[in-house]
Coordinates of C-alpha atoms and ligand atoms in Angstrom, one line a residue:
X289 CA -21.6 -0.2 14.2
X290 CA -23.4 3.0 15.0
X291 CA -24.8 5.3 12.8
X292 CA -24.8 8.9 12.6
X293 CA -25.4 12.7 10.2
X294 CA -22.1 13.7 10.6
X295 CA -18.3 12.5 11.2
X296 CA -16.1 15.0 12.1
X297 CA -12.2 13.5 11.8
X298 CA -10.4 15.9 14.2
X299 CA -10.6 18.2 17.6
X300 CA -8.1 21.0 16.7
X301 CA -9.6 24.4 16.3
X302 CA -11.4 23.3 13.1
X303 CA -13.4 20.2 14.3
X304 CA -14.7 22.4 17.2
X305 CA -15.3 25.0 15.1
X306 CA -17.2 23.1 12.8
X307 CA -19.1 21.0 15.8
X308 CA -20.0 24.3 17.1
X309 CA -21.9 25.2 13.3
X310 CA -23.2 21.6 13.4
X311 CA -24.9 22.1 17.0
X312 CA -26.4 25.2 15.9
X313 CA -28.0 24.0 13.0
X314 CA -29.3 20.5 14.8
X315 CA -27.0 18.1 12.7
X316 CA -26.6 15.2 15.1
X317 CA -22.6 14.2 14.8
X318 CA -19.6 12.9 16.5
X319 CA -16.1 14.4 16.8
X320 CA -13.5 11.6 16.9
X321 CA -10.2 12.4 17.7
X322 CA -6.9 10.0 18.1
X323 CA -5.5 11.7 21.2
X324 CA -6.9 14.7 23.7
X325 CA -8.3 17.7 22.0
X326 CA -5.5 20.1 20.5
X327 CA -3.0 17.3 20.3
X328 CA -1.3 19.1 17.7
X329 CA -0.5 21.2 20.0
X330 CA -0.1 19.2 23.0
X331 CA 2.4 16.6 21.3
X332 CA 4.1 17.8 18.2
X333 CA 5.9 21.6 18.7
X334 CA 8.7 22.5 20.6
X335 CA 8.6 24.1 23.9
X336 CA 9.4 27.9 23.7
X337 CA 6.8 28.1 20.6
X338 CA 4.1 30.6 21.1
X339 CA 1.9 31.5 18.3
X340 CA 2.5 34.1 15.8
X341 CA -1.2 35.1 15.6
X342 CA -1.6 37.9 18.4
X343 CA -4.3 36.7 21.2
X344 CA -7.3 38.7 19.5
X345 CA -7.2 36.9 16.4
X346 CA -8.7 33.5 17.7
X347 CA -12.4 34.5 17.1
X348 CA -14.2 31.1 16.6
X349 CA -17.5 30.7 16.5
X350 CA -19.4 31.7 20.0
X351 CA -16.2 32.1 21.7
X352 CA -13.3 34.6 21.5
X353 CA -9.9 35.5 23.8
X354 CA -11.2 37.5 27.1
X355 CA -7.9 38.1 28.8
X356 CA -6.5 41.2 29.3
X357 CA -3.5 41.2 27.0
X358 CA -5.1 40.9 23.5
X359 CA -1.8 41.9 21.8
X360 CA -0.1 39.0 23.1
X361 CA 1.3 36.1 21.7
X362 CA 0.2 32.5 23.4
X363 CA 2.6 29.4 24.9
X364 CA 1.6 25.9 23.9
X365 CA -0.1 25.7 27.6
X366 CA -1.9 28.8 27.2
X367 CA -3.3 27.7 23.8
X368 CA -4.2 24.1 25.3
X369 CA -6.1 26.0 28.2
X370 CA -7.8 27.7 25.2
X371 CA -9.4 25.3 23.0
X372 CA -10.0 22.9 26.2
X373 CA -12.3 25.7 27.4
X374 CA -13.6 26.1 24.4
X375 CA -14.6 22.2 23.9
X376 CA -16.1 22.3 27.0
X377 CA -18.4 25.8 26.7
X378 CA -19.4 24.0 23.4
X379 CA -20.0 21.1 24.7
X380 CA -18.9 19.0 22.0
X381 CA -19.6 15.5 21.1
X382 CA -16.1 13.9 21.0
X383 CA -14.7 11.4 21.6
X384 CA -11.2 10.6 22.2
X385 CA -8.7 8.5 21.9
X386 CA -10.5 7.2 18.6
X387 CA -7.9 6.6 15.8
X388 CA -9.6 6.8 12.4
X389 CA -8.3 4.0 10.9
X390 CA -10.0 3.2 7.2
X391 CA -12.7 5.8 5.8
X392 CA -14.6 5.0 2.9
X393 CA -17.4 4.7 0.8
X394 CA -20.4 3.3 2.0
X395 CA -24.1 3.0 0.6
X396 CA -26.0 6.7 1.0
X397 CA -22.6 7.8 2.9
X398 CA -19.7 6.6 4.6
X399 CA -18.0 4.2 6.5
X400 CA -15.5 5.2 9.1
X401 CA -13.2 2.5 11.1
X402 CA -11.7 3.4 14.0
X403 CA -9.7 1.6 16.2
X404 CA -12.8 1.5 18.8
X405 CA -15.3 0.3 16.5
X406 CA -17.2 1.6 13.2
X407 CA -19.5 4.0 12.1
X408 CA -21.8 5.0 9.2
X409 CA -22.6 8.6 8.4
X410 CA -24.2 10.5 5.2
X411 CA -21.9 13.4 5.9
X412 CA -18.1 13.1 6.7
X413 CA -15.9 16.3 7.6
X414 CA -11.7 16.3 7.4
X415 CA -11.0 18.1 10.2
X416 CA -7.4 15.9 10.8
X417 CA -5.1 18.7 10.0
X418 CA -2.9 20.5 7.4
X419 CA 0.4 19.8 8.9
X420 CA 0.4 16.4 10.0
X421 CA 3.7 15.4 8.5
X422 CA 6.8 17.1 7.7
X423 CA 8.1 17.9 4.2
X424 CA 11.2 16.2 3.6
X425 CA 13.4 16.8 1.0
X426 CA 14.1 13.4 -1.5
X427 CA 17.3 14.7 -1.5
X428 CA 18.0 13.7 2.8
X429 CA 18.4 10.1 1.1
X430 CA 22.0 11.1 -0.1
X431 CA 23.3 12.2 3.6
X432 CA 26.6 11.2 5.1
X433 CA 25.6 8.4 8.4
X434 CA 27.3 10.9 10.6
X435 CA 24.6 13.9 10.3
X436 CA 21.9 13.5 12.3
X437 CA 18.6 14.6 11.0
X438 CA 14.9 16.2 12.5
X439 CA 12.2 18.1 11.7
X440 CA 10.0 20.6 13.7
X441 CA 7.7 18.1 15.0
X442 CA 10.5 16.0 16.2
X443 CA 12.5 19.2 17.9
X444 CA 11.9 20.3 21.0
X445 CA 15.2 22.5 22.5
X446 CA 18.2 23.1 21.7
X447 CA 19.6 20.6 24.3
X448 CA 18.0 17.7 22.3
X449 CA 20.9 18.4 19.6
X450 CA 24.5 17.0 19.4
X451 CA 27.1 19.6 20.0
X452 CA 27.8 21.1 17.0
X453 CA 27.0 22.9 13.7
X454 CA 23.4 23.0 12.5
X455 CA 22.5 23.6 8.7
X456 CA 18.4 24.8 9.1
X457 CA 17.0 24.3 6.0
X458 CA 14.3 26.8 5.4
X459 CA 13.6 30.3 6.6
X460 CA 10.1 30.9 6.8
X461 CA 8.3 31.2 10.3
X462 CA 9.7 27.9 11.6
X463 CA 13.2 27.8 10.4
X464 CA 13.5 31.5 11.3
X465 CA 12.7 31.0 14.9
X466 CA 14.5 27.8 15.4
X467 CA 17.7 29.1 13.9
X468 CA 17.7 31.8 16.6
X469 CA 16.9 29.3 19.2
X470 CA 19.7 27.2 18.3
X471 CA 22.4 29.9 17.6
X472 CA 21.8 31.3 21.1
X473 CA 22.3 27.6 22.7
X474 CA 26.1 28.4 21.7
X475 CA 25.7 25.9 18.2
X476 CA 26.9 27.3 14.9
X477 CA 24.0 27.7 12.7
X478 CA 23.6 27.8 8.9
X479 CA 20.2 29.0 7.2
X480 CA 19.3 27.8 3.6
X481 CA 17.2 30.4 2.8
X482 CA 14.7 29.5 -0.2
X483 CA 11.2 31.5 -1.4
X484 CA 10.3 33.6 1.9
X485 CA 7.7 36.2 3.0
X486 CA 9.3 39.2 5.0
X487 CA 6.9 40.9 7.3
X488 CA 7.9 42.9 10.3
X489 CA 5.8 42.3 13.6
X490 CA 4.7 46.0 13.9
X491 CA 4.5 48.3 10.8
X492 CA 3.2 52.0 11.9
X493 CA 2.4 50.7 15.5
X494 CA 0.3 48.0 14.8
X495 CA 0.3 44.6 14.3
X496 CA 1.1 42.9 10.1
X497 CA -1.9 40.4 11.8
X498 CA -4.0 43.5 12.4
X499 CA -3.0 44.7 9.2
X500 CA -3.9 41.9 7.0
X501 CA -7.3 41.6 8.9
X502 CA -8.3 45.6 8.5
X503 CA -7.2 45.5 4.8
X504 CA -9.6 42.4 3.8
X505 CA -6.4 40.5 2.4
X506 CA -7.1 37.8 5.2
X507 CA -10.9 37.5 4.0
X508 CA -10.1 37.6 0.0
X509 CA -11.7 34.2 -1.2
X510 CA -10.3 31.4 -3.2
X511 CA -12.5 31.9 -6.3
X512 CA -10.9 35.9 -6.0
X513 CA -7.0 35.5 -6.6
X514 CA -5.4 34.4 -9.9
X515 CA -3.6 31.7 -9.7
X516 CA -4.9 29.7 -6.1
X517 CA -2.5 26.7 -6.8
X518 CA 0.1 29.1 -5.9
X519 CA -1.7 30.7 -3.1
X520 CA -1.9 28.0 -1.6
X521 CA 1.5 26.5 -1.6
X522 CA 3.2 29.9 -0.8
X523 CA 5.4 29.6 2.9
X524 CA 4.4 31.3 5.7
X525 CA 5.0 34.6 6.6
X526 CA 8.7 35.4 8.5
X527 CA 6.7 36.4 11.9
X528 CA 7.2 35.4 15.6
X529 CA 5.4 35.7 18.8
X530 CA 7.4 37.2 21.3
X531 CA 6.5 39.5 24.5
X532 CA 8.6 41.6 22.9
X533 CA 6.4 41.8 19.8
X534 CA 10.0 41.9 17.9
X535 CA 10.5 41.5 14.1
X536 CA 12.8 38.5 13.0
X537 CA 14.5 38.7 10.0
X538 CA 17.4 37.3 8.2
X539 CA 19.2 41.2 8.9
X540 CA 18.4 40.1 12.6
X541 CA 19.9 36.3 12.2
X542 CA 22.9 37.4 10.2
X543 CA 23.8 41.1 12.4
X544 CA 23.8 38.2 15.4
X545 CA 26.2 36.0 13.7
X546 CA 23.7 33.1 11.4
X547 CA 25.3 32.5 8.1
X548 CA 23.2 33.0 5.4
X549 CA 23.5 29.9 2.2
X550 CA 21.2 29.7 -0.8
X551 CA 18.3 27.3 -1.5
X552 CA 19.5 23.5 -0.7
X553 CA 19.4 22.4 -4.2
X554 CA 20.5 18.7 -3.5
X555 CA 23.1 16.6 -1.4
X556 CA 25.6 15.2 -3.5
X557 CA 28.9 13.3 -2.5
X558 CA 28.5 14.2 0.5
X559 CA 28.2 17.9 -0.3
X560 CA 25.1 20.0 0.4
X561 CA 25.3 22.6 -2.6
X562 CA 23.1 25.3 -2.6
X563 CA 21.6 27.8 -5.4
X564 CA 23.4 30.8 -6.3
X565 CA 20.4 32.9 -6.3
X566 CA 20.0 34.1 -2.4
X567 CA 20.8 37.5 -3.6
X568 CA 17.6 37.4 -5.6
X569 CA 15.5 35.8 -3.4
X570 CA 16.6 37.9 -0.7
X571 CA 15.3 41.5 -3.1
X572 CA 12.4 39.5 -4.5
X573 CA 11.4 38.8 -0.7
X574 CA 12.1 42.7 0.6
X575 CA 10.3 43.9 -3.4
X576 CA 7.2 42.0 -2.0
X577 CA 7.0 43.4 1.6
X578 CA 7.7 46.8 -0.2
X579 CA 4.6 46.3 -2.2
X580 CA 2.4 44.4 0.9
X581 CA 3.3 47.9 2.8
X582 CA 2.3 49.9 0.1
X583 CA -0.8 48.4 0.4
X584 CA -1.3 49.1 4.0
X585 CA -0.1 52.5 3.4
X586 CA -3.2 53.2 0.9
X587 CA -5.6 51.3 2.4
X588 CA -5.1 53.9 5.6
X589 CA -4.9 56.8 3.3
X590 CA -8.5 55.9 2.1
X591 CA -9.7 54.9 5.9
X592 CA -8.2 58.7 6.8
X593 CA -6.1 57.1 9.6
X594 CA -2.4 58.6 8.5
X595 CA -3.4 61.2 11.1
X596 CA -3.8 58.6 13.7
X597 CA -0.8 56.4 13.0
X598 CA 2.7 57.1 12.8
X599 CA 4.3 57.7 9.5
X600 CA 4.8 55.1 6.8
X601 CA 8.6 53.4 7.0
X602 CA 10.2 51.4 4.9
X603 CA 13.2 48.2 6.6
X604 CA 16.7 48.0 5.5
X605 CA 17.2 45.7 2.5
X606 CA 18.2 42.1 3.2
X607 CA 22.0 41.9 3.6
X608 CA 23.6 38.9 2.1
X609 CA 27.4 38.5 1.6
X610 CA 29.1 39.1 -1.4
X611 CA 29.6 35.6 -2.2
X612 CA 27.6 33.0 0.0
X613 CA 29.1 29.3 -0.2
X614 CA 27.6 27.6 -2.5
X615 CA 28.5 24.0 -1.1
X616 CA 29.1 22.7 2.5
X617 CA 30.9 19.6 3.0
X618 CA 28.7 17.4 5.5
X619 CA 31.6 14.8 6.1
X620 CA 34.2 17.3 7.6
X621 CA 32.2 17.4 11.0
X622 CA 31.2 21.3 10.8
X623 CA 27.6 20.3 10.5
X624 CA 26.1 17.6 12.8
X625 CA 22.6 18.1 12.5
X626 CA 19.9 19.1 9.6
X627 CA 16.8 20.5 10.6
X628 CA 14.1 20.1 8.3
X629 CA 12.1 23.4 8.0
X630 CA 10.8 22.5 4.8
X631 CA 7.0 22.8 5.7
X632 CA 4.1 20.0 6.5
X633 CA 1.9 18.4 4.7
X634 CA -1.4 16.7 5.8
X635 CA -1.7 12.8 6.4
X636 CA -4.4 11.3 4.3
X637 CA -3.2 7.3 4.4
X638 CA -6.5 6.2 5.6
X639 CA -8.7 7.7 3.1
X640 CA -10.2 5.6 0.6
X641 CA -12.6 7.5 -1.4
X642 CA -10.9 8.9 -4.4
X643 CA -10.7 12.7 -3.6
X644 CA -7.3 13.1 -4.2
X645 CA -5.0 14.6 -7.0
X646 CA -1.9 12.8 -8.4
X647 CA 0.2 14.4 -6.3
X648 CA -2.0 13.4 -3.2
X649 CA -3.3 17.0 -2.3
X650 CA -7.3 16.7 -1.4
X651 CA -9.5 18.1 -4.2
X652 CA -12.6 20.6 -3.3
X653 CA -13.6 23.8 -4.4
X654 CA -13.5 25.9 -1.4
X655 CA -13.6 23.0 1.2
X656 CA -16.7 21.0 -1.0
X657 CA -15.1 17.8 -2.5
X658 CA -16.3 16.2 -5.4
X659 CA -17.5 13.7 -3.3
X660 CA -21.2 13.6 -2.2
X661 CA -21.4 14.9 1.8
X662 CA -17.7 14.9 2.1
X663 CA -16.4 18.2 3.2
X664 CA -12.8 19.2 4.2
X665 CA -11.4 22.0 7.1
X666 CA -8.1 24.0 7.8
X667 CA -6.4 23.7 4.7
X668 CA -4.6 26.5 3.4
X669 CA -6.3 29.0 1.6
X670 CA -9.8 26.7 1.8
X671 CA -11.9 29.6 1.1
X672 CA -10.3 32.6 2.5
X673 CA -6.5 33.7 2.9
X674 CA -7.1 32.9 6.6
X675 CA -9.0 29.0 6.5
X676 CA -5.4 27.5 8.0
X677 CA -5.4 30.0 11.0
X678 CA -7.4 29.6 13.5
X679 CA -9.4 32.9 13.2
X680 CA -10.2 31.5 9.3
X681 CA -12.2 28.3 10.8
X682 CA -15.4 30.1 11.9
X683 CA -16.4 31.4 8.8
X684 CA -15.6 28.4 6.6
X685 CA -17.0 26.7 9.2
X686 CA -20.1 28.5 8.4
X687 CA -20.1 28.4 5.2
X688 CA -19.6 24.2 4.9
X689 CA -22.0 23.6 8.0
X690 CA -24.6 25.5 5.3
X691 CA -24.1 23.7 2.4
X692 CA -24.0 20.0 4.6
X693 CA -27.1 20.9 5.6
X694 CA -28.4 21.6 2.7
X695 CA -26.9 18.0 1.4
X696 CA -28.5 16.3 4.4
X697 CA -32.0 18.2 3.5
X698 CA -31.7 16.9 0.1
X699 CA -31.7 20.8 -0.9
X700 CA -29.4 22.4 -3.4
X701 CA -26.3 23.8 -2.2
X702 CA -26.7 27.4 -1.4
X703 CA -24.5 29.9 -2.9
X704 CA -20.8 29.8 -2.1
Ligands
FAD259 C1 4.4 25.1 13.9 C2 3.1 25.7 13.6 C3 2.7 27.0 14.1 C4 1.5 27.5 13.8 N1 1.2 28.7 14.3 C5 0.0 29.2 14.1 C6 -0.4 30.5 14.7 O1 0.4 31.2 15.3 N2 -1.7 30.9 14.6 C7 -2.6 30.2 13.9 O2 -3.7 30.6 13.8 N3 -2.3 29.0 13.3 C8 -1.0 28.5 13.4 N4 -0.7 27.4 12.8 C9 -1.6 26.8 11.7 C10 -2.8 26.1 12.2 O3 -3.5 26.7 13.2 C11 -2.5 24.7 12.5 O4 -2.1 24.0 11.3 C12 -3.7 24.0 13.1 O5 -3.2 23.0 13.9 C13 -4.7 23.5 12.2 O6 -5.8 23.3 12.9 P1 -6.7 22.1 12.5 O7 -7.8 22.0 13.6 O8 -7.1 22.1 11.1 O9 -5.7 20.9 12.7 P2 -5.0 20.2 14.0 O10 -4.9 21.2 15.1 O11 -3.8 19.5 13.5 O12 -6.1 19.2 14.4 C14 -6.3 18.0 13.7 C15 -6.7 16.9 14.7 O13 -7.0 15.7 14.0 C16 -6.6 14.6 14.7 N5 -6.4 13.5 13.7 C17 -5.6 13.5 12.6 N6 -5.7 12.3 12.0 C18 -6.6 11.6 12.7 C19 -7.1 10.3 12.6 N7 -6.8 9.4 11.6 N8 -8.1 9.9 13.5 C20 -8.5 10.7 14.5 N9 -8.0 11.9 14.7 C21 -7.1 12.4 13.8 C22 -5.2 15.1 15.2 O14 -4.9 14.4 16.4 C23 -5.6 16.6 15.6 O15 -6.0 16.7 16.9 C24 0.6 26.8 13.0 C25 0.9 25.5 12.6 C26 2.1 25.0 12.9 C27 2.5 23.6 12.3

């Protein structure tokens, strides 16, 4: 058994960012990680995935993007070569291929098994990830043998898929993107189109990322919005990386020949049967880019920077067909496959210290759990709009670094 400050669980983007605030401050810890660092990224997204935050907006702490095309989206590969560099300039303390196996309460701290051994620490930090499974429907129970099913960490490419029609369910960032995919391997596709955030990839020459950064909305706080249980849960926004920094939208999916369907409500006799409400969905969606724009409009009134961008525009409204189909029958053999775009969750099976809400979502106010020294990263909304991106992880990073220290020091907490 060794003993140490400070477990970190995790070497994405947050466990280094946090390492990173831990070395600075003199906090002896360990990163332990159950694959190579970034093995999100290395083993669970599909191949032509780049990400939809532009190549500037990966500011972690001490380290930044250099290359010459700032505007530019990353490849999986690129983003590997990223955070590997950035593991090594930081030097962190990891070490890999360490599955955490059982955390738990332990006296003055915690006890952390790992599949290499055990260790005892006053201060534990959750860096394992937001999105470590996939949000499943309960109702993929009720589906006919003959349709196969997968989600986003299982897909890859097209290829992978039977021959066939494909019914994607969800059409925020993922299921947007891997509609298109799929539709241009020559596969009829379906989209179930639930709550979604429209957002064009360049409004008035720049980028919505740039955008939500200038305006503050990516650095308004969890103790600042209404009503956080919903910030939190709300899907991502309907934006893609592409070198062609092009907008995808449903108008874009449908004008190319991707049938449009309501929410999937439930599967039932065989039948997938969908809400009748994608007309609403689809205004309430282009209402709320109206108003985000809006926003962006005034906040560069008050900066005095209309002269310097081009005029304000406002996007076609969402076209959906008079009468979308409000059921598909699954055993006819138009639809082979389902494609789970329902959103992730995180994996907390090996936690044992009681942290978590009845419905298994961690508890903390602003990445501080109510447990003594045990701190959690990369969530959604943590303590800022951006905590789940990686340009979000430096400053909470910061922040929960601060107030470990202060736990470790036996000092109050300071201020969040
Ligand atoms: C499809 C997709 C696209 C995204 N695109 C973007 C984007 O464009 N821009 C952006 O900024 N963000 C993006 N995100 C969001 C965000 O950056 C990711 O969720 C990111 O992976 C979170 O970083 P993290 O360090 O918190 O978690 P992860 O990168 O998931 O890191 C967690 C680490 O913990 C390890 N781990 C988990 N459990 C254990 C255990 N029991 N023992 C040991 N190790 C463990 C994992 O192996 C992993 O390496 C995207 C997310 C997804 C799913």
């Amino acid at each position: 058994m060794r003993t140490i400050a400070c477990v970190v669980i995790g070497a994405g983007h947050a466990g280094l960012a946090m390492s990173r605030c831990l070395s600075e401050r003199g906090i002896d810890h360990v990163v332990l990680e159950r694959g190579e660092v970034a093995n999100s990224w290395r083993t669970e997204r599909w191949d032509s995935l780049r990400l939809l935050t532009p190549n500037w907006q990966s500011r972690l702490p001490g380290y930044g993007y250099e290359g010459n095309d700032p505007d530019g989206f990353r490849t999986m590969p690129e983003l590997i070569r990223f955070l590997d560099a950035y593991a090594r300039v930081i030097d962190v303390p990891v070490k890999t291929h360490t599955r955490v196996t059982t955390v738990g309460p332990a006296e003055g701290g915690y006890r952390v098994e790992t599949d290499d051994g055990e260790w005892r620490c006053r201060t534990l930090v959750l860096a394992s990830g937001a999105c470590n499974i996939a949000s499943v429907p309960g109702c993929a129970e009720g589906l006919p043998d003959s349709i196969e099913t997968l989600t986003p960490m299982e897909y890859r490419r097209p290829q992978q898929l039977a021959p066939g029609g494909v019914l994607v369910v969800g059409a925020s960032a993922t299921g947007i993107q891997l509609a298109q995919e799929i539709h241009l391997s020559g596969r009829p596709v379906t989209v179930a189109v639930g709550e979604h955030i429209r957002a064009p990839r360049l409004y008035r020459g720049k980028d919505t990322q740039w955008w939500m950064d200038a305006t503050g909305l990516f650095d308004q706080r969890y103790d600042e919005v209404e009503d956080i249980v919903r910030a939190r849960a709300l899907p991502s926004m309907q934006l893609v990386g592409t070198p062609e920094r092009s907008s995808l939208d449903l108008n874009t999916l449908r004008s190319a020949g991707v049938k449009l369907v309501g929410r999937l409500a439930t599967i039932r006799g065989g039948r997938a049967l969908f809400s009748g409400a994608l007309r609403n969905q689809c205004a309430l969606s282009d209402l709320k880019m109206g108003r985000l724009l809006d926003g962006f409009d005034a906040w560069a009134r008050e900066h005095d920077l209309d002269d310097q961008l081009p005029p304000p525009e406002r996007f076609p409204p969402t076209e959906v067909e008079a009468s979308p189909p409000l059921e598909l029958n699954l055993t006819r053999g138009e639809i082979r496959t389902i494609l789970w775009a329902t959103g992730y969750r995180p994996d907390y099976s090996w936690l044992n210290v009681p942290v978590l809400d009845r419905k298994g979502r961690m508890r903390h106010d602003g990445g501080v759990t109510p447990s003594p020294g045990l701190y959690v990263m990369g969530l959604q909304f943590l303590r800022r709009r951006k905590s789940a991106f990686i340009d979000g992880a430096a400053d909470d990073a910061r922040d929960l670094s601060a107030h470990l220290k202060a736990y470790l020091g036996g000092e109050s907490a300071p201020s969040s």
